[in-house]
């Protein structure tokens, strides 16, 4: 009897973890999407807004999405929005870095890659 209960609990945990993983399908996210479209595709709002910066010709905002893989590994995605449109996303390796806000440097790189400076 105890074995059946244990197997049932293990089965429930496995099903729950699969459901959590499937609800965060990052393959559906595409460059050019709005913040609202990204949230709808990922079926959740961002974990947090890392920051935003006003440039002469628009605003760059960095959002963080966070989830735990089936193997228990933490995974972060940083999404860069230029005037509400996704222009870049990445999974940063922030372990061991001492900079308090490494996303700020990446925000400037993302802006510069758009070729809008000086316009």
Backbone as CSV, one residue per row, in Angstrom:
resi,resn,N_x,N_y,N_z,CA_x,CA_y,CA_z,C_x,C_y,C_z
1,UNK,0.819,-1.188,0.000,0.000,0.000,0.000,0.872,1.265,0.000
2,UNK,1.911,1.236,0.862,2.801,2.393,0.931,3.511,2.610,-0.404
3,UNK,3.838,1.511,-1.054,4.532,1.615,-2.342,3.633,2.275,-3.387
4,UNK,2.345,1.939,-3.406,1.414,2.541,-4.364,1.280,4.039,-4.119
5,UNK,1.206,4.416,-2.865,1.096,5.840,-2.533,2.366,6.572,-2.960
6,UNK,3.510,5.977,-2.683,4.778,6.584,-3.072,4.879,6.737,-4.589
7,UNK,4.510,5.714,-5.327,4.536,5.786,-6.792,3.565,6.837,-7.312
8,UNK,2.403,6.932,-6.694,1.424,7.942,-7.101,1.970,9.343,-6.857
9,UNK,2.620,9.560,-5.721,3.206,10.869,-5.422,4.327,11.216,-6.394
10,UNK,5.165,10.254,-6.696,6.243,10.486,-7.662,5.657,10.838,-9.028
11,UNK,4.621,10.128,-9.434,3.958,10.426,-10.703,3.384,11.827,-10.734
12,UNK,2.765,12.256,-9.638,2.207,13.608,-9.570,3.300,14.668,-9.654
13,UNK,4.394,14.436,-8.965,5.507,15.386,-9.011,6.059,15.489,-10.432
14,UNK,6.226,14.370,-11.097,6.727,14.385,-12.475,5.775,15.108,-13.411
15,UNK,4.495,14.858,-13.270,3.514,15.550,-14.107,3.515,17.044,-13.840
16,UNK,3.584,17.419,-12.585,3.589,18.841,-12.236,4.829,19.531,-12.781
17,UNK,5.981,18.881,-12.703,7.201,19.503,-13.207,7.172,19.631,-14.722
18,UNK,6.587,18.680,-15.412,6.461,18.773,-16.873,5.531,19.909,-17.249
19,UNK,4.455,20.061,-16.534,3.500,21.133,-16.826,4.154,22.487,-16.632
20,UNK,4.956,22.633,-15.575,5.647,23.891,-15.329,6.629,24.189,-16.449
21,UNK,7.370,23.191,-16.883,8.350,23.394,-17.941,7.673,23.734,-19.260
22,UNK,6.599,23.038,-19.597,5.926,23.297,-20.862,5.283,24.676,-20.895
23,UNK,4.871,25.216,-19.733,4.223,26.518,-19.729,5.226,27.642,-19.997
24,UNK,6.522,27.346,-19.946,7.547,28.341,-20.221,8.286,27.917,-21.478
25,UNK,7.649,28.097,-22.609,8.213,27.679,-23.890,8.836,28.887,-24.574
26,UNK,10.138,29.073,-24.363,10.803,30.262,-24.889,10.965,30.229,-26.400
27,UNK,10.761,29.093,-27.018,10.895,29.009,-28.475,9.813,29.817,-29.189
28,UNK,8.769,30.180,-28.484,7.680,30.967,-29.073,7.995,32.467,-29.129
29,UNK,9.037,32.886,-28.427,9.397,34.304,-28.360,10.205,34.682,-29.595
30,UNK,9.854,35.830,-30.199,10.537,36.278,-31.413,10.908,37.748,-31.308
31,UNK,12.019,38.092,-31.917,12.435,39.491,-32.002,11.318,40.274,-32.686
32,UNK,11.045,41.478,-32.173,10.002,42.329,-32.743,8.694,42.276,-31.975
33,UNK,8.548,41.293,-31.086,7.316,41.195,-30.290,7.259,42.329,-29.267
34,UNK,6.043,42.711,-28.903,5.856,43.696,-27.842,5.986,43.007,-26.490
35,UNK,6.092,43.804,-25.426,6.171,43.236,-24.079,4.928,42.410,-23.771
36,UNK,3.783,42.897,-24.205,2.526,42.190,-23.959,2.483,40.854,-24.700
37,UNK,2.971,40.846,-25.937,2.994,39.600,-26.714,3.918,38.560,-26.075
38,UNK,5.067,39.010,-25.577,6.002,38.092,-24.924,5.364,37.494,-23.676
39,UNK,4.753,38.342,-22.846,4.090,37.846,-21.630,2.996,36.849,-21.970
40,UNK,2.258,37.117,-23.037,1.183,36.202,-23.442,1.762,34.865,-23.914
41,UNK,2.843,34.900,-24.689,3.455,33.656,-25.176,4.031,32.826,-24.031
42,UNK,4.621,33.503,-23.043,5.231,32.798,-21.916,4.224,32.490,-20.806
43,UNK,3.023,33.012,-20.964,1.926,32.770,-20.016,2.249,33.242,-18.607
44,UNK,3.005,34.344,-18.538,3.319,34.941,-17.240,3.974,36.304,-17.455
45,UNK,3.868,37.175,-16.458,4.577,38.456,-16.552,6.059,38.238,-16.246
46,UNK,6.889,39.241,-16.493,8.304,39.079,-16.154,8.483,38.908,-14.648
47,UNK,9.557,38.226,-14.275,9.895,38.061,-12.864,10.147,39.430,-12.246
48,UNK,10.906,40.268,-12.970,11.117,41.645,-12.524,11.647,42.487,-13.676
49,UNK,11.519,43.787,-13.511,12.103,44.748,-14.443,13.483,45.078,-13.890
50,UNK,14.525,44.755,-14.637,15.882,45.017,-14.159,16.210,46.499,-14.223
51,UNK,15.699,47.166,-15.237,15.957,48.585,-15.361,15.513,49.107,-16.708
52,UNK,15.569,50.419,-16.818,15.217,51.082,-18.072,16.109,52.307,-18.209
53,UNK,16.332,52.703,-19.445,17.176,53.863,-19.697,16.604,54.640,-20.870
54,UNK,16.521,55.948,-20.682,16.039,56.833,-21.739,17.231,57.272,-22.579
55,UNK,17.169,57.028,-23.864,18.166,57.490,-24.818,17.553,58.661,-25.585
56,UNK,18.344,59.406,-26.362,17.794,60.563,-27.076,16.615,60.226,-27.995
57,UNK,16.562,59.015,-28.521,15.519,58.680,-29.493,14.633,57.511,-29.063
58,UNK,14.601,57.216,-27.773,13.712,56.154,-27.311,14.122,55.593,-25.964
59,UNK,13.439,54.534,-25.565,13.671,53.920,-24.256,14.024,52.446,-24.412
60,UNK,15.045,52.026,-23.681,15.425,50.618,-23.604,15.027,50.124,-22.216
61,UNK,14.333,48.991,-22.175,13.943,48.377,-20.907,14.438,46.938,-20.889
62,UNK,14.931,46.498,-19.729,15.414,45.126,-19.577,14.526,44.410,-18.564
63,UNK,13.930,43.308,-19.003,13.085,42.487,-18.137,13.780,41.158,-17.887
64,UNK,13.479,40.576,-16.731,14.024,39.257,-16.411,12.885,38.259,-16.266
65,UNK,13.021,37.155,-16.967,12.134,36.007,-16.783,12.969,34.922,-16.124
66,UNK,12.385,34.242,-15.166,13.103,33.261,-14.356,12.273,31.992,-14.257
67,UNK,12.938,30.858,-14.364,12.252,29.596,-14.112,13.263,28.544,-13.681
68,UNK,12.755,27.438,-13.179,13.591,26.323,-12.739,13.353,25.165,-13.694
69,UNK,14.428,24.597,-14.223,14.310,23.476,-15.157,13.889,22.216,-14.411
70,UNK,13.533,21.189,-15.173,13.149,19.920,-14.554,14.281,19.347,-13.713
71,UNK,15.507,19.645,-14.068,16.655,19.168,-13.304,16.957,20.008,-12.077
72,UNK,16.130,21.034,-11.829,16.315,21.882,-10.662,17.274,23.034,-10.868
73,UNK,17.687,23.267,-12.108,18.627,24.345,-12.408,17.874,25.656,-12.609
74,UNK,18.379,26.727,-11.988,17.798,28.056,-12.191,18.192,28.565,-13.567
75,UNK,17.262,29.203,-14.249,17.531,29.746,-15.581,16.953,31.158,-15.644
76,UNK,17.764,32.098,-16.066,17.329,33.481,-16.244,17.352,33.816,-17.723
77,UNK,16.408,34.618,-18.136,16.419,35.213,-19.471,16.317,36.716,-19.287
78,UNK,17.202,37.453,-19.924,17.112,38.905,-19.943,16.588,39.303,-21.311
79,UNK,15.521,40.080,-21.312,14.893,40.528,-22.551,15.050,42.039,-22.662
80,UNK,15.517,42.498,-23.814,15.780,43.915,-24.058,14.718,44.453,-25.013
81,UNK,13.965,45.442,-24.552,12.906,46.036,-25.359,13.288,47.467,-25.716
82,UNK,13.243,47.759,-27.001,13.469,49.118,-27.497,12.110,49.660,-27.911
83,UNK,11.665,50.717,-27.217,10.349,51.312,-27.494,9.264,50.231,-27.576
84,UNK,9.256,49.348,-26.583,8.247,48.293,-26.409,8.393,47.122,-27.387
85,UNK,9.453,47.060,-28.152,9.664,45.938,-29.076,10.917,45.167,-28.667
86,UNK,10.823,43.841,-28.668,11.950,42.995,-28.292,13.043,43.082,-29.355
87,UNK,14.258,43.467,-28.918,15.376,43.580,-29.855,16.502,42.606,-29.534
88,UNK,16.487,42.024,-28.320,17.560,41.111,-27.923,17.094,40.320,-26.712
89,UNK,17.535,39.068,-26.623,17.358,38.318,-25.383,18.534,37.377,-25.216
90,UNK,18.807,37.035,-23.962,19.950,36.181,-23.671,19.754,35.486,-22.335
91,UNK,20.542,34.456,-22.122,20.601,33.789,-20.825,21.969,34.115,-20.245
92,UNK,22.040,35.113,-19.386,23.342,35.563,-18.888,23.941,34.589,-17.888
93,UNK,25.242,34.487,-17.913,25.952,33.734,-16.886,26.452,34.762,-15.887
94,UNK,25.680,34.972,-14.844,26.020,36.033,-13.894,26.701,35.495,-12.641
95,UNK,26.948,34.209,-12.588,27.638,33.635,-11.428,29.087,34.102,-11.397
96,UNK,29.525,34.543,-10.251,30.922,34.909,-10.081,31.259,36.323,-10.518
97,UNK,30.311,37.043,-11.085,30.583,38.414,-11.496,30.312,39.340,-10.312
98,UNK,31.164,40.332,-10.152,31.020,41.225,-9.010,30.297,42.515,-9.370
99,UNK,30.081,42.754,-10.647,29.362,43.969,-11.032,27.943,43.889,-10.492
100,UNK,27.443,44.956,-9.872,26.100,44.892,-9.300,25.001,44.817,-10.353
101,UNK,25.190,45.414,-11.494,24.158,45.443,-12.533,24.772,45.197,-13.905
102,UNK,25.182,43.964,-14.205,25.810,43.703,-15.505,24.875,43.954,-16.679
103,UNK,23.570,43.945,-16.442,22.613,44.196,-17.519,22.742,45.607,-18.063
104,UNK,23.271,46.557,-17.258,23.408,47.934,-17.740,24.391,48.012,-18.904
105,UNK,25.502,47.306,-18.792,26.463,47.285,-19.905,25.833,46.657,-21.138
106,UNK,25.097,45.574,-20.931,24.444,44.893,-22.051,23.359,45.766,-22.673
107,UNK,22.700,46.588,-21.854,21.678,47.492,-22.381,22.313,48.461,-23.370
108,UNK,23.450,49.034,-22.988,24.143,49.955,-23.893,24.616,49.237,-25.155
109,UNK,25.095,48.012,-25.024,25.508,47.248,-26.211,24.320,46.993,-27.134
110,UNK,23.185,46.645,-26.546,21.986,46.398,-27.357,21.571,47.671,-28.086
111,UNK,21.606,48.803,-27.392,21.250,50.078,-28.014,22.216,50.400,-29.156
112,UNK,23.500,50.262,-28.895,24.498,50.571,-29.925,24.375,49.650,-31.133
113,UNK,23.961,48.411,-30.908,23.817,47.478,-32.031,22.648,47.850,-32.944
114,UNK,21.728,48.675,-32.446,20.603,49.113,-33.280,21.025,50.168,-34.300
115,UNK,22.201,50.771,-34.097,22.694,51.781,-35.030,21.923,53.086,-34.966
116,UNK,21.343,53.389,-33.806,20.518,54.587,-33.677,21.253,55.750,-33.036
117,UNK,22.422,55.525,-32.493,23.172,56.588,-31.836,23.478,57.696,-32.836
118,UNK,23.244,58.916,-32.416,23.526,60.056,-33.270,22.411,60.430,-34.224
119,UNK,21.319,59.703,-34.213,20.194,60.037,-35.099,19.301,61.051,-34.450
